[in-house]
Tab-separated table of C-alpha atoms and ligand atoms in Angstrom:
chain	number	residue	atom	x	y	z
M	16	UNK	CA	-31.592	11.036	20.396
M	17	UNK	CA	-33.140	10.774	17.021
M	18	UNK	CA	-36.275	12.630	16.326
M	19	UNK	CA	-38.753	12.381	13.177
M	20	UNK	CA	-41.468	14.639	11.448
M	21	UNK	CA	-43.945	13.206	9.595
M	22	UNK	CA	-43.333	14.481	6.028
M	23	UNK	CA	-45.963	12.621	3.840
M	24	UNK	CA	-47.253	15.729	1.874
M	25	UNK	CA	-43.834	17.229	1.584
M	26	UNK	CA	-42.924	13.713	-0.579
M	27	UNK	CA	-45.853	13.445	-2.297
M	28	UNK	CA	-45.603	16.959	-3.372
M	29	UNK	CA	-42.327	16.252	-4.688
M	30	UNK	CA	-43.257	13.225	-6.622
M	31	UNK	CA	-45.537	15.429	-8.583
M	32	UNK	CA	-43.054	18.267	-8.809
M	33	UNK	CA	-40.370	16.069	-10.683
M	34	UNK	CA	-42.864	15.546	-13.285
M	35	UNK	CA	-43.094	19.038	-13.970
M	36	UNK	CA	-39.799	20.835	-13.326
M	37	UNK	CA	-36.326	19.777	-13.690
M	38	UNK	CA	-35.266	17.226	-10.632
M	39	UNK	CA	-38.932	19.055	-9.072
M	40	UNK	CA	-37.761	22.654	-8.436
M	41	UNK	CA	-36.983	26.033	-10.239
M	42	UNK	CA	-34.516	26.687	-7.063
M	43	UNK	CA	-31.903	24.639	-6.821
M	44	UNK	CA	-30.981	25.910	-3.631
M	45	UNK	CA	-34.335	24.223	-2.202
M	46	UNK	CA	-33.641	21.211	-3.294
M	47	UNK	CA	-32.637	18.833	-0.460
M	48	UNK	CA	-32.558	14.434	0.083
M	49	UNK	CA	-34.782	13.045	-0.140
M	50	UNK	CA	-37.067	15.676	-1.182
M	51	UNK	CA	-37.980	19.552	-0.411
M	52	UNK	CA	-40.233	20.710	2.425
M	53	UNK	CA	-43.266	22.265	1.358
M	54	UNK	CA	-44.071	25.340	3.055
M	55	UNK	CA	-48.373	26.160	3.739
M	56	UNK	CA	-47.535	29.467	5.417
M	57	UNK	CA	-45.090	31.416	7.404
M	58	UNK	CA	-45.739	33.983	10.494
M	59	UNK	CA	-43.380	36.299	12.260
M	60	UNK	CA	-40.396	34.474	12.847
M	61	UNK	CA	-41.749	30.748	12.012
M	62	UNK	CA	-42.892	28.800	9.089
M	63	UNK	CA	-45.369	25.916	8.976
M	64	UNK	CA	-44.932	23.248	6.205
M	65	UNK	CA	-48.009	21.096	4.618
M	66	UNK	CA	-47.863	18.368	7.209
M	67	UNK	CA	-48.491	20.619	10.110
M	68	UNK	CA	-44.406	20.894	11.787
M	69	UNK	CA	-43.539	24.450	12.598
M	70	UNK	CA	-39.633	25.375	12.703
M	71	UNK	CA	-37.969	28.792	13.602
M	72	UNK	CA	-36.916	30.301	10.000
M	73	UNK	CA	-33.200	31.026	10.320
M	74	UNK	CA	-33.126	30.961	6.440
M	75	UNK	CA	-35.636	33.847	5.593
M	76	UNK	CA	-35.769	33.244	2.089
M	77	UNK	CA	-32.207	33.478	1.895
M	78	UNK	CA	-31.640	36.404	4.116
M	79	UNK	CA	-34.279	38.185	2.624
M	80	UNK	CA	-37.041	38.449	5.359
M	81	UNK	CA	-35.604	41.172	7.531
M	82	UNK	CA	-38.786	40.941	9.665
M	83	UNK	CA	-39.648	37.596	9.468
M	84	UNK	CA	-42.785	36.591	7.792
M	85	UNK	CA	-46.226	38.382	7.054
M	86	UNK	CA	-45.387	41.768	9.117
M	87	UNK	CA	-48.629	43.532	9.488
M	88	UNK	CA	-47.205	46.659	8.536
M	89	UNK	CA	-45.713	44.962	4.672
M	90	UNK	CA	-48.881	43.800	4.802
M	91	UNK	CA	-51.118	46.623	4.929
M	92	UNK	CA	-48.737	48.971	2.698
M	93	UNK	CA	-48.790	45.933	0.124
M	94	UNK	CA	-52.481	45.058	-0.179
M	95	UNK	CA	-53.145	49.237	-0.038
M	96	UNK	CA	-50.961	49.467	-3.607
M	97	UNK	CA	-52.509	46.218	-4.740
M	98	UNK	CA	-55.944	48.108	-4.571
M	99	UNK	CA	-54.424	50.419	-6.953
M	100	UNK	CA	-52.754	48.236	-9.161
M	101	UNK	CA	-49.544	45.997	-9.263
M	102	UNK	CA	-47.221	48.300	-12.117
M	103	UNK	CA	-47.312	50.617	-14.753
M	104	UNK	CA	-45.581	52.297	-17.425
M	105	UNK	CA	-45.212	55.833	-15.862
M	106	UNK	CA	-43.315	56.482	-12.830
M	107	UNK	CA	-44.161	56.449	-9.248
M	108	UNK	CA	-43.813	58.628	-6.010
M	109	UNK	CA	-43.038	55.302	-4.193
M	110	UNK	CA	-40.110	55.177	-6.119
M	111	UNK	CA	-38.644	58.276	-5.260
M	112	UNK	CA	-39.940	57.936	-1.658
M	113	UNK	CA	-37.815	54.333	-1.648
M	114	UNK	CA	-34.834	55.732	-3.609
M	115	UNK	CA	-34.451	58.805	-1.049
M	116	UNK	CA	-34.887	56.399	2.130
M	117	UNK	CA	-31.509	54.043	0.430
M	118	UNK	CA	-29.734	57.471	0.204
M	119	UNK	CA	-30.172	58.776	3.491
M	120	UNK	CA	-28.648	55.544	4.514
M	121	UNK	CA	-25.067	55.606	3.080
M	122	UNK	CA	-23.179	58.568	1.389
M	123	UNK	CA	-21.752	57.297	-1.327
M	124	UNK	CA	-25.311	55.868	-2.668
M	125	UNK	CA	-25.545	59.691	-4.212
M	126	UNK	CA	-27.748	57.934	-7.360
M	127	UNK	CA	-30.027	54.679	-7.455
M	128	UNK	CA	-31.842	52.411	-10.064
M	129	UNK	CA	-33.535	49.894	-9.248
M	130	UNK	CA	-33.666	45.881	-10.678
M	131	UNK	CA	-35.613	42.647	-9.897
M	132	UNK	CA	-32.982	40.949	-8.209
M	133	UNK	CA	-29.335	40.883	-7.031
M	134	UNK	CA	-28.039	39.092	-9.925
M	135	UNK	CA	-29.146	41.743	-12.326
M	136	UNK	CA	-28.032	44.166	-9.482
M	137	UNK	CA	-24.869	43.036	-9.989
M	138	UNK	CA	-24.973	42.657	-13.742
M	139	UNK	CA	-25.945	46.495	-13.763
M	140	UNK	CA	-22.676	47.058	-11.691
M	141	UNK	CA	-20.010	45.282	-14.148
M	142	UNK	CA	-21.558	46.930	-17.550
M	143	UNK	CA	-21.252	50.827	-15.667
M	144	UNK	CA	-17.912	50.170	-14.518
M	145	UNK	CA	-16.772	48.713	-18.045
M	146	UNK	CA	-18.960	52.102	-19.473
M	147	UNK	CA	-17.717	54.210	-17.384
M	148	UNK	CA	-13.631	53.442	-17.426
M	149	UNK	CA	-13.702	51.864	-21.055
M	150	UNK	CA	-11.725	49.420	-20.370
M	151	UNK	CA	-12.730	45.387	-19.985
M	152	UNK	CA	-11.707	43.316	-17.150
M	153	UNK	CA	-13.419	42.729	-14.132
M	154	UNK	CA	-11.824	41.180	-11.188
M	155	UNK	CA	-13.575	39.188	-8.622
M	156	UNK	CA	-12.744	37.190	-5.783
M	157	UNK	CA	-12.724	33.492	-4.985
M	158	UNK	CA	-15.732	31.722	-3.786
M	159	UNK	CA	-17.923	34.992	-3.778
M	160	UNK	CA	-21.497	34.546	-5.128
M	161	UNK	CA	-22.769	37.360	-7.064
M	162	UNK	CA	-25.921	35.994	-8.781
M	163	UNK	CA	-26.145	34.103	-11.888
M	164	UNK	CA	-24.703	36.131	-14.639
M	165	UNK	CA	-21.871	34.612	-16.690
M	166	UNK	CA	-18.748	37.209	-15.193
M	167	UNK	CA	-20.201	36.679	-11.645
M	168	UNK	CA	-20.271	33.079	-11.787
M	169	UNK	CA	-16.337	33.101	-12.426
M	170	UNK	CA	-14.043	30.400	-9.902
M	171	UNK	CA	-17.425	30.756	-7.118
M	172	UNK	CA	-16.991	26.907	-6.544
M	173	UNK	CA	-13.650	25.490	-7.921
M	174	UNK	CA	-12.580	22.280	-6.689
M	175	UNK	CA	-8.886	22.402	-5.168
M	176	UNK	CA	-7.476	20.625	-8.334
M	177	UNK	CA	-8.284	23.687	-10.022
M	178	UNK	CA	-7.342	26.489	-7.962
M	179	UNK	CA	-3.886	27.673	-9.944
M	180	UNK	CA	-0.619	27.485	-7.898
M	181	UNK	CA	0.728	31.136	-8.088
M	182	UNK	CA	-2.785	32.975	-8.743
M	183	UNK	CA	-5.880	32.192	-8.525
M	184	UNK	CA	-7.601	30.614	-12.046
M	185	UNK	CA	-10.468	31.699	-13.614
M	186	UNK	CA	-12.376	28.754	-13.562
M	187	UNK	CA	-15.847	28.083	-15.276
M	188	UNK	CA	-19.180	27.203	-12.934
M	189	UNK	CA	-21.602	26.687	-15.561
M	190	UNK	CA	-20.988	24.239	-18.234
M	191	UNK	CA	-20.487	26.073	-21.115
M	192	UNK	CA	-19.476	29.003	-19.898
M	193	UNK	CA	-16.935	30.892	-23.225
M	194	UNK	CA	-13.830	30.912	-22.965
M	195	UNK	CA	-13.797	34.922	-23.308
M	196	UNK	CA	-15.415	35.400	-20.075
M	197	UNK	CA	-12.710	33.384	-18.199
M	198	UNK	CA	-10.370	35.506	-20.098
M	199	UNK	CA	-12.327	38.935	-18.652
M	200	UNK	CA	-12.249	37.782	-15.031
M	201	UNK	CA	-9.484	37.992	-13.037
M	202	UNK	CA	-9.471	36.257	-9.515
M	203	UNK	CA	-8.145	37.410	-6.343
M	204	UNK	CA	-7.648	35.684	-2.688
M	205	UNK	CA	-9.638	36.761	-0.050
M	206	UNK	CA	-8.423	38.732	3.030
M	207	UNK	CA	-4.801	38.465	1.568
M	208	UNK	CA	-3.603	42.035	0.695
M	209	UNK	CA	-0.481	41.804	-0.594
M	210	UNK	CA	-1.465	38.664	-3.410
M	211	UNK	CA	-4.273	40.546	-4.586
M	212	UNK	CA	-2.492	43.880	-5.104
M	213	UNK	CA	0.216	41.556	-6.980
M	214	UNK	CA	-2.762	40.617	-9.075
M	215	UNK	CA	-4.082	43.949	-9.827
M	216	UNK	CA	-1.137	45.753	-10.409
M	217	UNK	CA	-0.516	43.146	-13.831
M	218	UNK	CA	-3.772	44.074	-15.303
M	219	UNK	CA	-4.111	47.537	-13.756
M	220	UNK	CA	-4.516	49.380	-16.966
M	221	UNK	CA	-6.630	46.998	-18.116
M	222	UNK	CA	-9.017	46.607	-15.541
M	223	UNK	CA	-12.455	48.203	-15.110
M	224	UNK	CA	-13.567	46.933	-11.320
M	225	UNK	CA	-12.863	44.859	-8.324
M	226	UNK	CA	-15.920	43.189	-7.147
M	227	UNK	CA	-16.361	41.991	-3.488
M	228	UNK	CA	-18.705	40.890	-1.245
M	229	UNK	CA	-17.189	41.976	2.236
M	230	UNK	CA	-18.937	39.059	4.261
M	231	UNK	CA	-19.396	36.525	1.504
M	232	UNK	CA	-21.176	33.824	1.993
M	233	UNK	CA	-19.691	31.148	-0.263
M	234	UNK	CA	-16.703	31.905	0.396
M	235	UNK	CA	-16.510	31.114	3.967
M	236	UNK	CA	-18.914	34.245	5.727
M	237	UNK	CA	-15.521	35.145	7.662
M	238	UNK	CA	-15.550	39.075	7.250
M	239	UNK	CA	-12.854	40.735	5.882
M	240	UNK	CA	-10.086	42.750	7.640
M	241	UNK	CA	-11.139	46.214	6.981
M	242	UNK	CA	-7.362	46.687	5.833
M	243	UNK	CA	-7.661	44.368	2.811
M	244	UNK	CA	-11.497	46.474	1.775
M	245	UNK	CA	-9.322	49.555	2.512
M	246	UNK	CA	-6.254	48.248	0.098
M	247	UNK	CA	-8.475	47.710	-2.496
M	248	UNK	CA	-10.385	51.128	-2.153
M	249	UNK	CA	-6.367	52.716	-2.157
M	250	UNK	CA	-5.781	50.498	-5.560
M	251	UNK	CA	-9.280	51.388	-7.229
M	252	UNK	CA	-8.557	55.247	-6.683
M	253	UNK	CA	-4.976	55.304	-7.664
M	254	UNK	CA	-5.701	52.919	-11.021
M	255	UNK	CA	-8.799	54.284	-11.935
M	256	UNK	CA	-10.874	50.849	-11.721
M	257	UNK	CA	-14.469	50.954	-10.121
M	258	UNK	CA	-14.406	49.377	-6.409
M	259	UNK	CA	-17.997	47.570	-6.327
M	260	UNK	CA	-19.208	46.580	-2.919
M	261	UNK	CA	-21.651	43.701	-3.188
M	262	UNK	CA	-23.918	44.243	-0.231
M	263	UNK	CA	-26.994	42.479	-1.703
M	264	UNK	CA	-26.884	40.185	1.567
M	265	UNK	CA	-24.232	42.470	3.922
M	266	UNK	CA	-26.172	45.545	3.947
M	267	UNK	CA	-28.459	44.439	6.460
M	268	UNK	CA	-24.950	44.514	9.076
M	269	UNK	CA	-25.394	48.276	9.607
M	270	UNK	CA	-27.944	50.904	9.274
M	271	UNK	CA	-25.569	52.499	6.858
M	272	UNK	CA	-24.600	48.873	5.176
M	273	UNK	CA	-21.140	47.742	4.620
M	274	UNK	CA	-19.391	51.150	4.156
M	275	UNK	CA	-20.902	51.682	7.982
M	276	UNK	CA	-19.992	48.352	8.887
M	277	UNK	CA	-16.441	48.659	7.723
M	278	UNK	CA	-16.140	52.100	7.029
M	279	UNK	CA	-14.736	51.680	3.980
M	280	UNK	CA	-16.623	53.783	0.913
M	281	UNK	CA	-17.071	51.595	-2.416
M	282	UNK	CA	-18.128	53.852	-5.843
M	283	UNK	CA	-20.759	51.222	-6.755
M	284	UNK	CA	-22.944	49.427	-4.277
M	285	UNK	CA	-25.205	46.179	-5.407
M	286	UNK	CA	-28.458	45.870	-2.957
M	287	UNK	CA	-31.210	43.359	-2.474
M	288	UNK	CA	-32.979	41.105	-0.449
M	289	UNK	CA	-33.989	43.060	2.708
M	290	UNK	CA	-34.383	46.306	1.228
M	291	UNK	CA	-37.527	44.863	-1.271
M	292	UNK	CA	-39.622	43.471	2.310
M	293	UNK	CA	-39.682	40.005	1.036
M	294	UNK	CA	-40.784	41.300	-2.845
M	295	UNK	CA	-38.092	40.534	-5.443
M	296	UNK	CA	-35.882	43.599	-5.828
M	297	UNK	CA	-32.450	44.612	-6.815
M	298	UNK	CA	-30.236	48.132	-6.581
M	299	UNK	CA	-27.538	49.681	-7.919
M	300	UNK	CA	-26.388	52.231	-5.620
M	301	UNK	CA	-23.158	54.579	-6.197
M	302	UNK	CA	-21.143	57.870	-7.393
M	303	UNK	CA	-22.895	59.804	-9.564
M	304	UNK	CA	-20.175	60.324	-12.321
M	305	UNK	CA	-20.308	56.563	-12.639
M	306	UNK	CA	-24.183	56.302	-12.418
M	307	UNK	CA	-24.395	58.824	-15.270
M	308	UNK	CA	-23.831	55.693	-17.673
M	309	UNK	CA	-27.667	55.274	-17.199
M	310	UNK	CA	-28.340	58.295	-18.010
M	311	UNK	CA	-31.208	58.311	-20.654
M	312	UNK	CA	-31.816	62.548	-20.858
M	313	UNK	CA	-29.635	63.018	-23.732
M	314	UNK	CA	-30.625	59.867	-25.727
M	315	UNK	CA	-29.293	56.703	-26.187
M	316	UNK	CA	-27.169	56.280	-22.289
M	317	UNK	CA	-23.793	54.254	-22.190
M	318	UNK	CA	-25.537	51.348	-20.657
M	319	UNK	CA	-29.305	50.657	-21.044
M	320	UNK	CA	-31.160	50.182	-17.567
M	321	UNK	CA	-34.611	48.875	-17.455
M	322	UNK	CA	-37.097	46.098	-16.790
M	323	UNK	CA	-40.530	45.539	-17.438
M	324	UNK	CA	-40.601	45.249	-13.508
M	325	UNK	CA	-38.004	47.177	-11.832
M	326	UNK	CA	-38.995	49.189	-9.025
M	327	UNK	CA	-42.888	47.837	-9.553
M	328	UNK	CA	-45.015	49.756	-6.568
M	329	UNK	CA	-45.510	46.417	-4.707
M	330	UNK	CA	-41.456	46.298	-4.399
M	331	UNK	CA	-41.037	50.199	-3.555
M	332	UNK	CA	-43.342	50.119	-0.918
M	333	UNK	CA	-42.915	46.809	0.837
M	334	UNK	CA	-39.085	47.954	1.097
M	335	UNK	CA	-40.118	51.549	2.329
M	336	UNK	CA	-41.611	49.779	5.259
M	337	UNK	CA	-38.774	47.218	5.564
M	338	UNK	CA	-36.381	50.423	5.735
M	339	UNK	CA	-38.421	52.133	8.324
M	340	UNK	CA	-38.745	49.279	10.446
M	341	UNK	CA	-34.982	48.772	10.248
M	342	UNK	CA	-33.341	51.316	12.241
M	343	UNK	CA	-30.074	51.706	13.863
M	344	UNK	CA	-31.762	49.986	17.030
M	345	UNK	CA	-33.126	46.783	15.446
M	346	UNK	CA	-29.752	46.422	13.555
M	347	UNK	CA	-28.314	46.647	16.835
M	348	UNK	CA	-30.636	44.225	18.480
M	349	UNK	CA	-30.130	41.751	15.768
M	350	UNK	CA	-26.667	41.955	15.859
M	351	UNK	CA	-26.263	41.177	19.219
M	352	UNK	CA	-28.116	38.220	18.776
M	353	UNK	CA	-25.959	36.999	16.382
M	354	UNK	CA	-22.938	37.677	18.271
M	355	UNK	CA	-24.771	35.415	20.971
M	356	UNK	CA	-24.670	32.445	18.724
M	357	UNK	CA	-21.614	32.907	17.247
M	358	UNK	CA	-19.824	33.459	20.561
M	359	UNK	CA	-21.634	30.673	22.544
M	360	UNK	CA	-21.338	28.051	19.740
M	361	UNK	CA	-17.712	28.642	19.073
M	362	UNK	CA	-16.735	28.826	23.315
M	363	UNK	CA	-18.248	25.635	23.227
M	364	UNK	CA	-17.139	23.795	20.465
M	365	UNK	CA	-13.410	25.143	21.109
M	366	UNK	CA	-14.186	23.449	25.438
M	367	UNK	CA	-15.319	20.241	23.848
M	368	UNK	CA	-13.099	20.085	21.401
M	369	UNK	CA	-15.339	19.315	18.094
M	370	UNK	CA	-13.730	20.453	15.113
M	371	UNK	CA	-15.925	23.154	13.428
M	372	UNK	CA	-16.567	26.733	14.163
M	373	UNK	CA	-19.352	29.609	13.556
M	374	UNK	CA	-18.566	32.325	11.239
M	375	UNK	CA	-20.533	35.227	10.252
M	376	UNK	CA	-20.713	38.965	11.438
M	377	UNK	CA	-23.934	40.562	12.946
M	378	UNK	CA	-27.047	38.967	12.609
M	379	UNK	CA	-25.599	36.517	9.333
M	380	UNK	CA	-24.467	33.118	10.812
M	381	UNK	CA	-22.086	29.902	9.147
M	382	UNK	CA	-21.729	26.716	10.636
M	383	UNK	CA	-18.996	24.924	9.040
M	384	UNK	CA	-18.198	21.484	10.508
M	385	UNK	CA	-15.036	19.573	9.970
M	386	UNK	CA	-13.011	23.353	10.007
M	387	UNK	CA	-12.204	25.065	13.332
M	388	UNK	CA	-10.687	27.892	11.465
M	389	UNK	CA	-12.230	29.547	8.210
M	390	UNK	CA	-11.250	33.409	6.853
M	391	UNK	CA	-11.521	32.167	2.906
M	392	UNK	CA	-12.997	30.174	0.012
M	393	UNK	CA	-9.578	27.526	0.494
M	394	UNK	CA	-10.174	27.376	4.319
M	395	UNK	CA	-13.586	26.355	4.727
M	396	UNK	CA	-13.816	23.783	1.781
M	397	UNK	CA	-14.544	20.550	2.745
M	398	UNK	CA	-14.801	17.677	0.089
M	399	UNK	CA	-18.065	16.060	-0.356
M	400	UNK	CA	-18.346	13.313	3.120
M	401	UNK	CA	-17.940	16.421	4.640
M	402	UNK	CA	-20.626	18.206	3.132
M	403	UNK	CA	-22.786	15.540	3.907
M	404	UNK	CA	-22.379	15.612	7.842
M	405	UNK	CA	-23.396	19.308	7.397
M	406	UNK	CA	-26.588	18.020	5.529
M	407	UNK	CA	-26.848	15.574	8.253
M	408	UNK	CA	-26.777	18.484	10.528
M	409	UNK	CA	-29.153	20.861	9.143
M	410	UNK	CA	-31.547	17.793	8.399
M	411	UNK	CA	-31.354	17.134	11.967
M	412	UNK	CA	-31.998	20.429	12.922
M	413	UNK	CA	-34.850	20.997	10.838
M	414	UNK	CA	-36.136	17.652	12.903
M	415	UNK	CA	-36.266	19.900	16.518
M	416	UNK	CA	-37.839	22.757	14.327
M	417	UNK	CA	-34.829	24.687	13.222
M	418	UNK	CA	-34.841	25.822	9.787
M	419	UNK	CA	-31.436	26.980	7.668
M	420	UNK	CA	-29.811	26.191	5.188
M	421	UNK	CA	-28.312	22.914	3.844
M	422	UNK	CA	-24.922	24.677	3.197
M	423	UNK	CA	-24.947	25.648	7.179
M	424	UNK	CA	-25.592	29.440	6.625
M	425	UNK	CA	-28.496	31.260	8.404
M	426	UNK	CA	-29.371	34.787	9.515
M	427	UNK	CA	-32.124	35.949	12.105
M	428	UNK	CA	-34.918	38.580	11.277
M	429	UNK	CA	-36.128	41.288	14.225
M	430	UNK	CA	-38.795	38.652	14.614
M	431	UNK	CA	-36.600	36.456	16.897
M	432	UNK	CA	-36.089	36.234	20.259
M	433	UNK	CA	-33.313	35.796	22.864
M	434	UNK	CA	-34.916	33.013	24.090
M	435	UNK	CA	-35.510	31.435	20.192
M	436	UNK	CA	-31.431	32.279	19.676
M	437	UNK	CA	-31.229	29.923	23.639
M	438	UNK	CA	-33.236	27.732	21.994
M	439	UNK	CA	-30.977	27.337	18.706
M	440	UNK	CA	-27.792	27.114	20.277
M	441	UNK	CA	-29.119	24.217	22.180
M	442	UNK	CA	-30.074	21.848	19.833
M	443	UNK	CA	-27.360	22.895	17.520
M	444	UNK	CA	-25.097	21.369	20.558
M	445	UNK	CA	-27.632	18.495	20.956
M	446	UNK	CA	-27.627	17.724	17.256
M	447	UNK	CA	-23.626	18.299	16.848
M	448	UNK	CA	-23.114	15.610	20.099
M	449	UNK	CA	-25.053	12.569	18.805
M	450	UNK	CA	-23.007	13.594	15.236
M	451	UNK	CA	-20.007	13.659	16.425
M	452	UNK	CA	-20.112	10.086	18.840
M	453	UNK	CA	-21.861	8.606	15.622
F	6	LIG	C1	-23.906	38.495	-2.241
F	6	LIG	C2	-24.979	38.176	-3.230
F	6	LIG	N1	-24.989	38.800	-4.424
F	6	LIG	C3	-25.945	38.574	-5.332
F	6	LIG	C4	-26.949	37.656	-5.095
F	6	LIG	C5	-28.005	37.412	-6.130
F	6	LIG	O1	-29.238	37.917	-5.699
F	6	LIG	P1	-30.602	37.344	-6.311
F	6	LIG	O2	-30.757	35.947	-5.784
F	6	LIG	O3	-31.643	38.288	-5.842
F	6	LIG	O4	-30.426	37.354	-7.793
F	6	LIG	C6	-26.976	36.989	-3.876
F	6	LIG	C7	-28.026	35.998	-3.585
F	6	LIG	O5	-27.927	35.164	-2.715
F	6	LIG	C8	-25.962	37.243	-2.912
F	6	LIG	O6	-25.938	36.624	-1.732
């Protein structure tokens, strides 16, 4: 059965918007056909656009709204610092408050600084480990998203033509992208051991990280086999190269993160999202003889850190809150949840025999349609028709009042219910019947 929402503000909106900003958004991850929704406001778990339709967020602001929308206790701890102003250039207690609550979390976070977002999280990350080994590669792995900056963006969408036969290729996102930086990167295949040792041994001496995202989104949300995050911590220590866990969206699996979830122990963790409360933050999180890089005491450090914003008061204490609220029960509670979905889609899909499957691990979710089995970048592409029955899918769940996002990748906050997850998993069989007898 088809169902509509009236969406006349939402496209008017838009009209305006394309006047102003390139194709009408500074996100291109909003943008969706024909045009964006246009949000008025957002409460606990659900958000309300301009012409009145209310969906459950399964999107958060891209996994960043651990507790849903508007909690009364961000809130109150936000509009208390506001009072007292929004930054400054001195110091705060709220940033050693926040820094000690990421430590207690994880051991090897033994020294933090804090960033605006994940990107420069990230970009933080790849300049200590170069700093810190002297040496100038960084390798990465295919399909992971790390933010925006030029070495991150490295082979995080190539098109099959382009994928190299033996190894992986570097290959360019960005148009424009030099030449030396796809020289600098080298690639390696997810959850496959033995190729990416065969990688890393070539360029071992060379080589001043190995970046990965242990549950990455882009590159399929399978999680990997805590033998090939081990394998890669065995490599790192015996060559000398930094192992940098990117948990900017993973660390909200465990109360301890990845190296909890997996218990596997990177020497440079990249944070975001959750831990700034739904305020834009970034971390760097690691050993302490690599964070030394940052180091300003004896002048000029290895690496400059900074920003006019990084860890602002509004940031530091909206995350302290976020923290506290997040303990080893809600993580627990959340997870569950998601194993609900995940395990009730996929029975069901496998019984009626649709092709496509639900990835994910605790409370981070992937729908991927046209794939019953995905564990990397190669085995949950799907060329562009494809792509577009996914948009057809999320579009039609966003009609029942389901909101995630186009690509098929949600998460749920500890504002959810049981009943809201009941309520998901049935229209996402609804909407995936009338698709599939289309
Ligand atoms: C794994 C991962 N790393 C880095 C980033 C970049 O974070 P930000 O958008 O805050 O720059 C993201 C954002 O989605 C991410 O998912």
């Amino acid at each position: 059965m088809d169902v509509a929402l009236s969406l006349h503000k939402s496209a008017a909106l838009y009209e305006q918007a394309k006047t102003l900003m390139p194709g009408g958004s500074t996100r291109a991850t909003l943008f969706r056909k024909p045009h964006p929704f246009y949000v008025s406001h957002g409460e606990g778990a659900f958000i309300h656009d301009v012409d009145g339709n209310r969906y459950l967020d399964l999107a958060n602001n891209f996994m960043s709204l651990i507790h849903g929308h508007a909690h009364p206790r961000i809130v109150e701890a936000v509009s208390a610092q506001l009072a007292r102003g929004t930054c400054y250039s001195m110091s705060t207690e709220a940033e050693i408050a926040m820094s000690a609550a990421l430590q207690a979390r994880a051991p090897s976070f033994e020294r933090i600084c804090f960033a605006n977002t994940g990107t420069e999280a990230v970009l933080f990350a790849l300049k200590a480990a170069r700093a810190h080994t002297g040496r100038p590669l960084v390798a990465k792995v295919e399909g992971c998203y790390h933010g925006l900056s030029d070495f991150a963006e490295v082979s995080v969408a190539p098109e099959p033509e382009a994928w190299g036969d033996t190894a992986p290729a570097s290959v360019p996102y960005s148009i424009g992208a030099p030449q030396a930086v796809l020289d600098n990167v080298v690639v390696l295949p997810f959850n496959d051991l033995e190729k990416a040792l065969a990688i890393l041994e070539e360029v071992s001496d060379r080589l001043a990280c190995v970046l990965v995202d242990p549950v990455p989104s882009r590159a399929g949300l399978a999680p990997a086999g805590t033998g090939y995050l081990q394998g890669l911590r065995e490599f790192c220590t015996k060559s000398g190269a930094v192992l940098i866990f990117d948990q900017v969206m993973s660390f909200r699996l465990a109360h301890g993160g990845v190296e909890e979830y997996f218990g596997v122990t990177p020497d440079l963790s990249c944070l975001g999202k959750i831990i700034g409360g739904g305020f834009p933050i970034g971390a760097l999180a690691g050993r302490s003889d690599v964070m030394e890089v940052f180091n300003p005491q004896s002048g000029r450090p290895k690496v400059f850190f900074g920003g006019t914003f990084a860890a602002n008061p509004i940031s530091m204490n909206a995350g302290l809150v976020a923290l506290d609220l997040y303990g080893p029960q809600e993580v627990s509670l959340i997870n569950m949840l998601g194993d609900r979905l995940r395990d009730e889609m996929n029975d069901w899909l496998r019984a009626s025999g649709i092709e496509a499957c639900v990835t994910g691990a605790g409370s981070l979710f992937k729908f991927h349609l046209g794939r019953s089995e995905v564990h990397d970048y190669r085995s949950a592409w799907v060329n562009a028709a494809q792509r577009k029955i996914t948009a057809d899918f999320v579009d039609a769940l966003a009609m029942r009042g389901f909101h995630i996002i186009p690509s098929g990748l949600g998460c749920l906050s500890t504002a959810v219910t049981a009943d809201d997850i009941d309520a998901m998993i049935a229209a996402s069989k609804d909407v995936l019947q009338s698709i599939c007898s289309r």
